[in-house]
Coordinates of C-alpha atoms in Angstrom, one line a residue:
Chain E
M1 CA 0.0 0.0 0.0
L2 CA 2.8 2.4 0.8
R3 CA 4.3 1.5 -2.6
A4 CA 1.1 2.9 -4.2
C5 CA 1.6 6.1 -2.3
K6 CA 5.2 6.2 -3.3
V7 CA 4.6 6.0 -7.0
A8 CA 1.9 8.7 -6.7
E9 CA 4.2 11.0 -4.8
D10 CA 7.0 10.4 -7.4
A11 CA 4.5 11.4 -10.1
G12 CA 3.9 14.7 -8.2
V13 CA 0.5 13.7 -6.8
P14 CA 0.2 14.0 -3.0
A15 CA -1.0 10.7 -1.5
V16 CA -2.2 9.7 1.9
A17 CA -2.4 6.2 3.4
I18 CA -5.1 4.7 5.6
V19 CA -3.6 2.4 8.1
A20 CA -5.2 0.4 10.9
T21 CA -3.6 0.8 14.3
G22 CA -1.9 -2.6 14.3
F23 CA 0.0 -1.8 11.2
M24 CA 1.2 1.7 12.0
A25 CA 4.6 0.7 13.1
Q26 CA 5.2 -1.5 10.1
A27 CA 3.8 1.3 7.8
K28 CA 6.4 3.7 9.2
A29 CA 9.1 1.2 8.8
I30 CA 8.2 0.4 5.2
A31 CA 7.8 4.1 4.4
K32 CA 11.3 4.7 5.5
L33 CA 12.6 1.8 3.5
I34 CA 11.0 2.9 0.3
H35 CA 11.7 6.6 0.8
A36 CA 8.1 7.6 1.3
T37 CA 8.5 9.2 4.7
A38 CA 6.4 12.3 3.9
V39 CA 3.3 10.3 3.1
P40 CA 0.8 11.1 5.9
L41 CA -0.4 8.0 7.7
C42 CA -4.1 8.3 8.7
E43 CA -4.9 5.9 11.4
Y44 CA -8.1 3.8 11.8
P45 CA -8.1 3.1 15.5
G46 CA -8.5 -0.6 15.9
V47 CA -9.3 -3.6 13.7
P48 CA -11.8 -2.6 11.1
A49 CA -12.8 -6.2 10.3
L50 CA -13.9 -6.8 13.8
D51 CA -15.7 -3.6 14.7
P52 CA -19.5 -3.6 14.7
D53 CA -21.0 -1.4 12.0
D54 CA -22.1 1.4 14.4
I55 CA -18.6 1.6 16.0
F56 CA -16.9 1.4 12.6
T57 CA -19.0 4.2 11.3
V58 CA -18.3 6.5 14.3
K59 CA -14.5 5.7 14.1
V60 CA -14.4 6.5 10.4
R61 CA -16.4 9.7 10.6
E62 CA -14.9 11.1 13.8
K63 CA -11.4 9.8 13.9
L64 CA -10.2 8.7 10.4
V65 CA -11.9 11.1 8.0
P66 CA -10.7 14.3 9.7
Q67 CA -7.1 13.0 9.5
I68 CA -7.6 12.3 5.8
L69 CA -9.1 15.7 5.0
Q70 CA -6.4 17.5 7.0
A71 CA -3.7 15.5 5.2
L72 CA -5.2 16.2 1.8
T73 CA -5.1 19.9 2.3
A74 CA -3.0 22.5 4.1
G75 CA -2.6 20.4 7.2
R76 CA -0.6 17.8 5.3
D77 CA 2.6 18.8 6.9
E78 CA 1.1 18.4 10.4
A79 CA -0.1 14.8 9.8
E80 CA 1.7 11.9 11.2
V81 CA 4.5 10.8 9.1
A82 CA 7.2 8.2 9.4
D83 CA 10.0 10.5 10.4
E84 CA 10.8 9.2 13.9
P85 CA 14.1 7.5 14.6
D86 CA 13.7 3.8 14.6
A87 CA 16.5 1.8 16.1
A88 CA 15.3 -1.5 14.8
L89 CA 15.9 -0.4 11.2
D90 CA 19.4 0.9 11.6
P91 CA 22.5 -1.0 12.7
A92 CA 23.1 -0.4 16.3
T93 CA 26.7 -0.1 15.4
P94 CA 27.3 3.6 14.6
A95 CA 29.2 3.0 11.3
V96 CA 28.6 0.0 9.0
P97 CA 31.6 -2.3 9.7
A98 CA 33.8 -3.5 6.9
Q99 CA 33.8 -7.2 6.2
R100 CA 36.7 -8.3 8.3
D101 CA 36.1 -5.7 11.1
I102 CA 35.9 -7.2 14.6
V103 CA 32.7 -5.8 16.1
F104 CA 32.8 -7.5 19.5
R105 CA 35.2 -9.4 21.7
G106 CA 34.3 -11.6 24.6
S107 CA 33.5 -14.9 26.1
L108 CA 31.0 -17.3 24.6
E109 CA 28.4 -16.0 27.0
A110 CA 29.3 -12.4 26.3
V111 CA 28.9 -13.0 22.6
Q112 CA 25.5 -14.5 23.1
N113 CA 24.4 -11.6 25.2
E114 CA 25.8 -9.0 22.7
F115 CA 24.1 -10.7 19.7
E116 CA 20.8 -10.9 21.7
R117 CA 21.1 -7.2 22.7
Q118 CA 21.7 -6.2 19.1
G119 CA 18.9 -8.4 17.7
W120 CA 21.4 -10.4 15.5
M121 CA 20.1 -13.8 16.5
D122 CA 17.1 -16.0 16.2
G123 CA 16.6 -16.4 19.9
L124 CA 18.8 -19.5 20.2
P125 CA 22.5 -19.4 21.0
V126 CA 24.7 -18.9 18.0
V127 CA 28.2 -20.1 17.0
P128 CA 30.4 -17.1 17.3
P129 CA 31.3 -15.9 13.8
T130 CA 35.0 -15.5 14.0
L131 CA 37.2 -14.7 11.1
E132 CA 38.7 -18.2 11.3
Q133 CA 35.3 -19.9 11.1
V134 CA 34.0 -17.6 8.3
D135 CA 37.2 -18.2 6.2
R136 CA 36.7 -21.9 6.5
F137 CA 33.3 -21.5 4.9
L138 CA 34.6 -19.2 2.2
E139 CA 37.1 -21.9 1.1
F140 CA 34.1 -23.9 -0.1
T141 CA 33.2 -21.5 -2.9
D142 CA 35.1 -20.1 -5.8
R143 CA 33.1 -17.0 -5.6
P144 CA 34.6 -13.8 -4.1
A145 CA 33.5 -12.9 -0.6
D146 CA 32.2 -9.5 -1.6
E147 CA 30.1 -10.8 -4.5
L148 CA 26.6 -9.4 -4.3
L149 CA 23.9 -12.1 -4.4
G150 CA 21.1 -9.6 -4.2
V151 CA 19.6 -6.7 -2.4
V152 CA 17.0 -8.1 -0.1
P153 CA 13.8 -6.2 1.0
P154 CA 12.2 -5.1 3.3
Q155 CA 15.4 -3.5 4.7
D156 CA 17.2 -3.5 1.3
R157 CA 20.3 -5.1 2.8
E158 CA 23.0 -6.5 0.6
A159 CA 23.2 -10.3 0.6
T160 CA 26.8 -11.2 -0.1
V161 CA 28.9 -14.4 -0.2
W162 CA 30.5 -13.0 3.0
N163 CA 27.4 -12.5 5.1
V164 CA 26.0 -15.8 3.9
A165 CA 29.1 -17.4 5.4
V166 CA 28.8 -15.4 8.6
N167 CA 25.2 -16.5 9.1
G168 CA 26.0 -20.0 8.1
V169 CA 28.6 -20.1 10.9
M170 CA 26.1 -18.7 13.4
A171 CA 23.4 -21.2 12.5
G172 CA 25.8 -24.1 13.2
C173 CA 26.3 -25.2 9.7
R174 CA 29.4 -27.1 8.6
P175 CA 31.7 -25.3 6.2
E176 CA 31.0 -27.7 3.4
Y177 CA 27.4 -26.6 3.3
M178 CA 28.5 -23.3 1.9
P179 CA 27.5 -24.0 -1.7
I180 CA 24.0 -24.9 -0.5
L181 CA 23.9 -21.8 1.7
I182 CA 24.7 -19.6 -1.4
A183 CA 22.0 -21.3 -3.4
I184 CA 19.5 -20.7 -0.6
A185 CA 20.4 -17.1 -0.4
E186 CA 20.1 -16.7 -4.2
C187 CA 16.6 -18.3 -4.1
I188 CA 15.5 -15.8 -1.4
A189 CA 17.0 -12.8 -3.2
D190 CA 15.2 -13.8 -6.4
P191 CA 12.3 -11.4 -7.0
N192 CA 10.1 -14.4 -7.8
F193 CA 10.3 -15.4 -4.1
R194 CA 8.9 -12.1 -2.8
I195 CA 10.8 -12.0 0.4
Q196 CA 9.2 -8.6 1.0
D197 CA 6.0 -10.4 1.8
A198 CA 7.5 -12.8 4.4
G199 CA 6.4 -10.4 7.1
A200 CA 2.8 -10.6 6.1
T201 CA 0.1 -11.5 8.7
P202 CA -0.4 -15.2 7.6
G203 CA 3.1 -15.8 9.1
W204 CA 4.5 -18.1 6.6
E205 CA 7.8 -19.8 7.0
P206 CA 10.6 -20.8 4.6
L207 CA 10.7 -24.4 3.6
V208 CA 14.0 -25.6 2.0
I209 CA 14.0 -28.7 -0.2
V210 CA 17.2 -30.2 -1.3
S211 CA 17.3 -32.7 -4.2
G212 CA 20.3 -34.3 -5.6
P213 CA 23.5 -36.3 -5.0
L214 CA 24.8 -33.9 -2.3
T215 CA 22.1 -35.0 0.0
T216 CA 24.1 -38.3 0.3
D217 CA 27.5 -36.7 0.3
L218 CA 26.6 -34.2 3.0
D219 CA 24.7 -36.7 5.2
F220 CA 21.2 -35.4 4.9
N221 CA 18.4 -37.4 6.4
S222 CA 15.7 -38.2 3.9
T223 CA 14.1 -41.1 5.6
V224 CA 12.6 -41.7 9.1
G225 CA 12.0 -38.4 10.8
A226 CA 12.9 -36.5 7.7
M227 CA 11.5 -33.2 9.0
R228 CA 12.7 -33.6 12.6
L229 CA 15.6 -31.9 14.2
G230 CA 18.5 -34.4 14.6
R231 CA 20.6 -34.4 11.5
R232 CA 23.0 -31.5 11.3
A233 CA 22.5 -30.7 7.6
N234 CA 18.7 -30.7 7.7
S235 CA 18.6 -28.8 11.0
T236 CA 21.2 -26.1 10.5
L237 CA 20.3 -25.3 6.9
G238 CA 16.8 -24.7 7.9
R239 CA 17.9 -22.6 10.8
F240 CA 20.2 -20.6 8.5
T241 CA 17.3 -19.8 6.2
R242 CA 15.2 -18.3 9.0
M243 CA 18.3 -16.4 10.3
F244 CA 18.8 -15.0 6.8
F245 CA 15.2 -13.7 6.8
R246 CA 16.0 -11.9 10.0
N247 CA 19.6 -10.7 9.6
I248 CA 19.8 -10.0 5.9
A249 CA 16.2 -9.3 4.8
G250 CA 15.6 -7.6 8.1
L251 CA 12.3 -9.2 9.0
V252 CA 12.2 -8.6 12.8
I253 CA 9.5 -9.4 15.3
P254 CA 9.0 -7.0 18.2
P255 CA 10.8 -4.9 19.3
G256 CA 11.4 -4.6 15.6
D257 CA 8.5 -3.7 13.4
T258 CA 9.0 -5.2 9.9
D259 CA 7.6 -8.7 10.6
K260 CA 3.8 -8.8 11.1
G261 CA 3.4 -12.6 11.1
T262 CA 0.4 -13.0 13.4
F263 CA 1.7 -16.3 14.8
G264 CA 4.4 -17.8 12.6
S265 CA 5.6 -21.2 13.5
G266 CA 8.6 -22.9 15.0
M267 CA 11.6 -24.9 14.1
H268 CA 12.7 -25.1 10.5
V269 CA 14.2 -28.3 9.0
A270 CA 15.4 -28.6 5.4
L271 CA 13.6 -31.4 3.6
A272 CA 15.9 -33.8 1.6
E273 CA 14.4 -35.9 -1.2
N274 CA 15.1 -39.6 -1.0
D275 CA 17.0 -39.8 -4.2
A276 CA 17.5 -43.5 -4.3
A277 CA 13.9 -44.2 -3.7
V278 CA 12.5 -41.9 -6.3
H279 CA 14.8 -43.2 -9.0
E280 CA 14.1 -46.8 -8.0
M281 CA 10.4 -46.3 -8.6
G282 CA 11.1 -44.7 -12.0
W283 CA 9.7 -41.2 -11.1
P284 CA 11.6 -38.1 -12.0
S285 CA 13.3 -36.4 -9.1
F286 CA 12.0 -33.1 -7.7
R287 CA 15.0 -31.3 -9.3
E288 CA 14.0 -32.7 -12.7
D289 CA 10.5 -31.5 -12.1
R290 CA 12.0 -28.1 -11.6
G291 CA 13.8 -28.2 -14.9
F292 CA 17.3 -29.3 -13.8
S293 CA 19.5 -32.2 -14.6
A294 CA 19.4 -35.4 -12.6
A295 CA 23.2 -34.9 -12.1
D296 CA 22.7 -31.6 -10.3
T297 CA 21.9 -30.9 -6.7
V298 CA 19.2 -28.3 -6.6
V299 CA 17.9 -26.2 -3.7
T300 CA 14.3 -25.0 -3.8
V301 CA 12.9 -22.5 -1.2
Q302 CA 9.2 -21.9 -0.9
S303 CA 6.8 -20.6 1.7
C304 CA 5.1 -22.9 4.1
L305 CA 1.9 -21.7 5.7
A306 CA 0.5 -25.0 7.2
V307 CA 1.3 -28.6 7.4
S308 CA -1.3 -31.3 7.2
A309 CA -2.0 -34.0 9.7
P310 CA -0.4 -37.3 8.9
I311 CA -2.1 -38.9 5.9
Y312 CA -2.2 -42.6 6.1
S313 CA -3.1 -44.4 2.9
G314 CA -4.2 -48.0 2.7
G315 CA -4.6 -50.3 -0.2
N316 CA -2.4 -51.2 -3.1
T317 CA -3.8 -48.9 -5.8
G318 CA -3.4 -45.3 -6.5
L319 CA -7.1 -44.7 -6.3
Q320 CA -7.2 -46.2 -2.8
C321 CA -4.3 -44.1 -1.6
M322 CA -5.9 -41.0 -3.0
E323 CA -9.0 -41.4 -0.8
T324 CA -7.2 -39.9 2.3
I325 CA -4.7 -37.7 0.4
V326 CA -7.6 -35.8 -1.3
K327 CA -9.6 -35.5 1.9
I328 CA -6.7 -34.2 4.1
M329 CA -5.1 -32.1 1.4
G330 CA -8.5 -30.2 1.1
D331 CA -8.7 -29.9 4.9
V332 CA -5.3 -28.4 5.4
Q333 CA -5.6 -25.9 2.5
T334 CA -8.8 -24.5 4.1
P335 CA -10.8 -21.7 2.4
W336 CA -7.6 -19.7 2.5
A337 CA -6.9 -21.4 -0.9
F338 CA -9.2 -18.8 -2.5
N339 CA -5.9 -16.9 -2.7
G340 CA -4.8 -19.4 -5.4
L341 CA -7.5 -17.8 -7.6
W342 CA -7.0 -14.3 -6.3
F343 CA -3.3 -14.3 -7.1
D344 CA -3.4 -17.0 -9.8
Q345 CA -0.6 -18.9 -8.0
W346 CA -0.8 -21.9 -5.6
H347 CA 2.0 -24.4 -5.0
P348 CA 1.1 -27.1 -2.5
L349 CA 3.7 -29.7 -1.8
V350 CA 2.8 -33.3 -1.3
V351 CA 5.5 -35.3 0.4
M352 CA 5.0 -39.0 0.1
S353 CA 6.9 -41.7 1.9
P354 CA 8.6 -44.1 -0.5
A355 CA 6.1 -46.8 0.3
V356 CA 3.1 -44.7 -0.8
A357 CA 4.8 -43.3 -3.8
D358 CA 5.7 -46.8 -4.8
V359 CA 2.1 -47.9 -4.8
F360 CA 1.3 -45.1 -7.3
A361 CA 4.3 -45.9 -9.5
K362 CA 3.6 -49.7 -9.5
D363 CA 0.0 -48.9 -10.4
G364 CA 1.1 -47.0 -13.4
W365 CA 0.6 -43.4 -12.1
T366 CA 3.1 -40.8 -13.2
K367 CA 3.7 -37.7 -11.1
D368 CA 1.6 -35.8 -13.6
D369 CA -1.2 -38.3 -13.0
V370 CA -1.0 -37.6 -9.3
R371 CA -1.1 -33.8 -9.9
R372 CA -4.1 -34.1 -12.3
Y373 CA -6.1 -36.3 -10.0
L374 CA -5.5 -33.9 -7.1
Y375 CA -6.5 -30.9 -9.1
E376 CA -9.7 -32.6 -10.3
N377 CA -10.7 -34.0 -6.9
V378 CA -9.6 -31.7 -4.1
K379 CA -12.7 -29.5 -3.9
I380 CA -14.4 -27.1 -1.7
E381 CA -17.9 -25.7 -1.4
A382 CA -18.1 -22.5 -3.4
H383 CA -19.5 -20.3 -0.6
W384 CA -16.3 -20.7 1.4
F385 CA -14.2 -19.0 -1.3
E386 CA -16.7 -16.2 -1.6
R387 CA -17.1 -15.6 2.1
Y388 CA -13.6 -16.1 3.5
P389 CA -12.1 -12.8 2.2
W390 CA -14.7 -11.0 4.3
H391 CA -13.4 -12.8 7.4
I392 CA -9.9 -11.9 6.6
G393 CA -10.3 -8.2 6.1
G394 CA -13.9 -7.2 5.7
G395 CA -13.1 -6.5 2.1
K396 CA -15.2 -5.9 -0.9
P397 CA -17.3 -9.0 -1.6
F398 CA -16.6 -10.9 -4.8
T399 CA -18.4 -13.7 -6.6
L400 CA -16.9 -16.6 -8.5
A401 CA -19.6 -16.0 -11.2
G402 CA -18.3 -12.5 -11.5
W403 CA -14.7 -13.6 -12.0
V404 CA -15.8 -16.2 -14.5
A405 CA -17.7 -13.5 -16.4
E406 CA -14.5 -11.3 -16.3
G407 CA -12.5 -14.3 -17.7
R408 CA -10.2 -14.5 -14.6
I409 CA -11.1 -18.1 -13.9
G410 CA -12.6 -20.9 -15.9
P411 CA -16.3 -21.8 -16.2
E412 CA -16.0 -24.8 -13.9
Y413 CA -16.2 -22.3 -11.0
A414 CA -19.7 -21.2 -11.8
L415 CA -21.5 -24.2 -13.3
S416 CA -24.5 -23.4 -11.1
D417 CA -25.5 -20.8 -8.5
D418 CA -25.7 -23.3 -5.7
P419 CA -23.4 -22.0 -2.9
G420 CA -22.8 -25.5 -1.9
R421 CA -21.5 -26.7 -5.2
L422 CA -18.1 -28.2 -5.2
I423 CA -15.4 -26.3 -7.1
P424 CA -11.6 -27.0 -7.7
M425 CA -9.6 -25.8 -4.7
M426 CA -6.4 -25.3 -6.7
P427 CA -6.2 -23.2 -9.9
R428 CA -4.1 -25.7 -11.9
A429 CA -2.5 -29.2 -11.7
E430 CA 1.0 -28.2 -12.9
T431 CA 1.9 -26.3 -9.8
I432 CA 1.2 -29.1 -7.4
N433 CA 4.6 -30.5 -6.3
V434 CA 5.5 -34.0 -5.2
V435 CA 8.6 -35.0 -3.2
V436 CA 9.4 -38.5 -2.0
A437 CA 10.9 -38.6 1.5
G438 CA 10.2 -40.0 5.0
D439 CA 10.0 -43.4 6.5
P440 CA 10.2 -46.0 3.7
G441 CA 8.5 -48.5 5.9
R442 CA 5.4 -46.4 6.6
N443 CA 2.3 -45.6 4.5
Q444 CA 2.2 -41.9 5.2
S445 CA 2.1 -38.6 3.3
K446 CA 2.0 -34.9 4.3
V447 CA 1.0 -31.8 2.6
Y448 CA 2.8 -28.5 2.9
V449 CA 0.8 -25.4 1.9
N450 CA 2.5 -22.5 0.3
N451 CA 1.2 -18.9 0.4
H452 CA 0.2 -18.3 -3.2
E453 CA 2.6 -15.8 -4.9
Q454 CA 4.4 -15.1 -1.6
G455 CA 7.3 -17.5 -1.3
A456 CA 6.6 -19.2 -4.7
P457 CA 9.0 -22.1 -5.1
T458 CA 12.3 -20.8 -6.3
S459 CA 15.2 -23.0 -7.3
R460 CA 18.9 -22.8 -7.8
R461 CA 21.5 -25.3 -8.8
V462 CA 24.2 -25.8 -6.2
D463 CA 27.6 -24.9 -7.7
L464 CA 30.7 -26.6 -6.2
P465 CA 34.2 -25.3 -6.1
G466 CA 36.8 -26.8 -8.3
N467 CA 38.6 -28.6 -5.5
W468 CA 35.4 -29.8 -3.9
Q469 CA 36.5 -33.4 -3.3
E470 CA 39.8 -32.3 -1.7
L471 CA 38.1 -29.9 0.6
L472 CA 35.4 -32.3 1.5
G473 CA 38.0 -34.9 2.3
R474 CA 39.8 -32.5 4.6
E475 CA 36.6 -31.6 6.4
R476 CA 35.7 -35.2 6.8
G477 CA 39.1 -35.8 8.3
R478 CA 38.5 -33.0 10.8
W479 CA 35.2 -34.5 11.6
A480 CA 36.7 -37.9 12.3
G481 CA 39.4 -36.2 14.4
T482 CA 42.3 -37.1 12.2
E483 CA 43.3 -33.5 11.6
Chain V
M1 CA 37.5 -23.9 21.2
S2 CA 38.8 -21.0 23.3
D3 CA 36.5 -19.0 25.5
F4 CA 37.4 -15.7 23.9
F5 CA 36.0 -14.8 20.6
E6 CA 36.5 -11.9 18.2
V7 CA 33.4 -11.8 16.0
V8 CA 32.3 -10.1 12.8
W9 CA 29.1 -8.2 11.9
P10 CA 26.3 -10.6 10.7
L11 CA 24.1 -8.1 8.8
G12 CA 24.4 -6.7 5.3
R13 CA 25.0 -3.1 4.3
T14 CA 21.6 -1.4 3.7
R15 CA 21.0 0.4 0.4
T16 CA 18.4 2.7 2.0
P17 CA 19.6 6.3 1.6
Q18 CA 20.4 8.5 4.5
R19 CA 17.5 10.5 6.0
Q20 CA 18.6 13.8 4.5
E21 CA 18.4 12.3 1.0
Q22 CA 15.0 10.9 1.7
S23 CA 13.6 14.2 3.0
A24 CA 14.8 16.0 -0.2
E25 CA 13.2 13.3 -2.3
V26 CA 9.7 13.2 -0.8
K27 CA 9.1 17.0 -0.7
A28 CA 8.1 16.8 -4.4
A29 CA 4.4 16.4 -4.0
K30 CA 2.6 19.3 -2.3
A31 CA -0.8 19.2 -0.6
L32 CA -3.7 21.0 -2.1
D33 CA -4.9 24.4 -0.9
G34 CA -8.5 23.1 -0.8
L35 CA -10.7 20.3 -2.1
N36 CA -13.2 22.5 -4.1
G37 CA -12.8 21.6 -7.7
A38 CA -10.2 18.9 -6.9
T39 CA -10.2 15.4 -8.3
I40 CA -9.6 12.8 -5.5
G41 CA -8.6 9.3 -6.5
F42 CA -9.0 6.2 -4.3
A43 CA -6.7 3.2 -4.6
Y44 CA -7.6 0.1 -2.6
D45 CA -6.3 -3.3 -1.6
Y46 CA -9.8 -4.7 -1.4
A47 CA -9.6 -5.3 2.3
F48 CA -10.4 -3.9 5.7
R49 CA -13.5 -2.0 4.6
G50 CA -11.7 0.6 2.6
D51 CA -14.6 1.0 0.2
E52 CA -16.8 2.1 3.1
M53 CA -14.1 4.5 4.3
F54 CA -13.8 6.1 0.8
E55 CA -17.6 6.7 0.8
A56 CA -17.2 8.4 4.2
V57 CA -14.5 10.7 2.7
K58 CA -16.9 11.7 -0.1
A59 CA -19.7 12.4 2.4
A60 CA -17.4 14.6 4.6
V61 CA -16.3 16.6 1.6
R62 CA -19.9 17.2 0.7
E63 CA -20.7 18.3 4.2
R64 CA -17.9 20.8 4.0
G65 CA -19.7 22.3 1.1
E66 CA -16.8 21.6 -1.3
N67 CA -17.4 20.3 -4.7
A68 CA -14.8 17.6 -5.5
S69 CA -14.9 14.9 -8.2
Y70 CA -13.7 11.3 -7.7
V71 CA -11.9 8.5 -9.4
D72 CA -13.0 5.3 -7.8
Y73 CA -10.9 2.4 -6.8
E74 CA -12.1 0.2 -9.6
V75 CA -10.1 2.3 -12.0
F76 CA -6.8 1.4 -10.3
D77 CA -7.7 -2.2 -9.8
N78 CA -6.8 -4.2 -6.7
I79 CA -3.4 -3.0 -5.6
H80 CA -2.8 -6.1 -3.5
G81 CA -4.1 -8.7 -5.9
L82 CA -3.2 -10.4 -9.2
H83 CA -0.3 -8.7 -11.0
E84 CA 0.3 -6.4 -8.0
S85 CA 3.6 -4.9 -9.3
E86 CA 2.1 -4.1 -12.6
T87 CA -1.0 -2.6 -11.0
V88 CA 1.0 -0.3 -8.8
A89 CA 3.3 0.6 -11.7
A90 CA 0.3 1.7 -13.7
I91 CA -0.9 4.2 -11.1
P92 CA 1.0 7.2 -12.4
G93 CA -0.4 6.8 -15.8
L94 CA -3.9 6.5 -14.5
L95 CA -3.4 9.5 -12.3
A96 CA -2.4 11.6 -15.3
K97 CA -5.1 10.1 -17.5
H98 CA -7.9 11.0 -15.0
R99 CA -6.2 14.3 -13.9
V100 CA -6.2 13.2 -10.3
D101 CA -5.0 15.9 -7.9
T102 CA -4.6 13.7 -4.8
L103 CA -4.8 10.0 -4.0
V104 CA -6.1 8.3 -0.9
V105 CA -4.8 4.7 -0.5
G106 CA -6.1 2.1 1.8
V107 CA -6.1 0.0 3.9
G108 CA -3.4 -1.6 5.9
A109 CA 0.3 -1.3 5.6

């Protein structure tokens, strides 16, 4: 919304923004970041979607509108604008340190305390990022330390090979994960990922998926407990990703004001595809689905808004297994899936244990068959899609029939005017993703729900340094205590 | 591992200009002297009852005895919907096309 004000101001047209109380701090922060600090912020006091009509009317007439009229005219310069100092947006360090500058010296406990005080951590103790540790990480890439990987909103901070290594150290990664860390950072910095929306109220989290031979070389867990803390590669790469959101993108929960995730969720674990299993059953790997070679290792980062309950599937045919997958996939996506139509993007991820995937493969189903069946059979009653936007924000009602008439969606969404009619929950089959992982001995799947265009799956090939094998051998030696 | 550490900075340099530069940049658009004869545009993210708020603005202007004209939010499309970037990028052209003097944008952050 502030961006709309900004483009108007740049065009010489004064603009004012209406902001509900809960978003005032974030609005000020965003205004500073996009250089729109003179835009008056007119506050609606409270939560407009929850106020009764009579209260809403009084607040608008007596509180909000006077601010707007004042801001539109001569009183503009007296309206509230985002010009207050904001410590959360500026490095507490007076001057921006150079790469190799030492910013703090102290004991392990003192480092933790200082990083906590500065807001440079995720709330868990960090590994101190010493020059020695960072340099070990940098050995695992041929790319220069000062190479710019992207400028990452909302704080528009530079993501570099250097600060990727620093945060990798802090997250507890091993040095040889560095090529994967760089790929993760590149995914996040890609405009397709829309990191600027990661502080939105749904509170989505980053989900990292690693597919390829490095999952074996770097000891990822892709089997029992695949999404559980316990294996260093999975655990620390997931932690790094969230730390990157905070330290590089600058998405900070209170006392910061750039992250408005209502709840968010907890621990992050990188998901590794079970490469052997997927090839054994004759399905293409996830990286091949994403357009890469089977010989590559590919990182994909996407948003994750919700995780389904365990989906147990009985039977020895694809149709039998689909009974529960269809039901529970619909349950977890909830009416929130209307956003798939609203934004024309929806990328749910179905993770099948090898045992379940094997049933499909042996029954002759391709991954495309799975996608198509889910698209055609995961449905919701139409009234939910039309009503749920009102619950979210009291916004302007829309009808599916109206969207069909406008050509935004297909005729299948308005085959009758029965509000209880069943309509497809997902806009298309092609963007349903399937990964094979988890306990090979159990008949379970799970669905991970992305947040439409926000955190759309974004992939990068992992590039290794020329002396990868030598470096890896050395680190393994250290690990084994022989160096 | 020793119990004394010399550590480096974990953030990235920000590209946000210094405050003085921002102030100079945003002084370009001046407020109106009054609303009589002005054209007010409304841009909307289709949430948080902004359509009702815009109607209240129109009513208040009428009550002040000022005669403004309006460009409603449908003209600008949903600024937080499909093709958001393109929709926002199109705003300057629409402001010029409809000779909008000032823009009210809602709702949220």
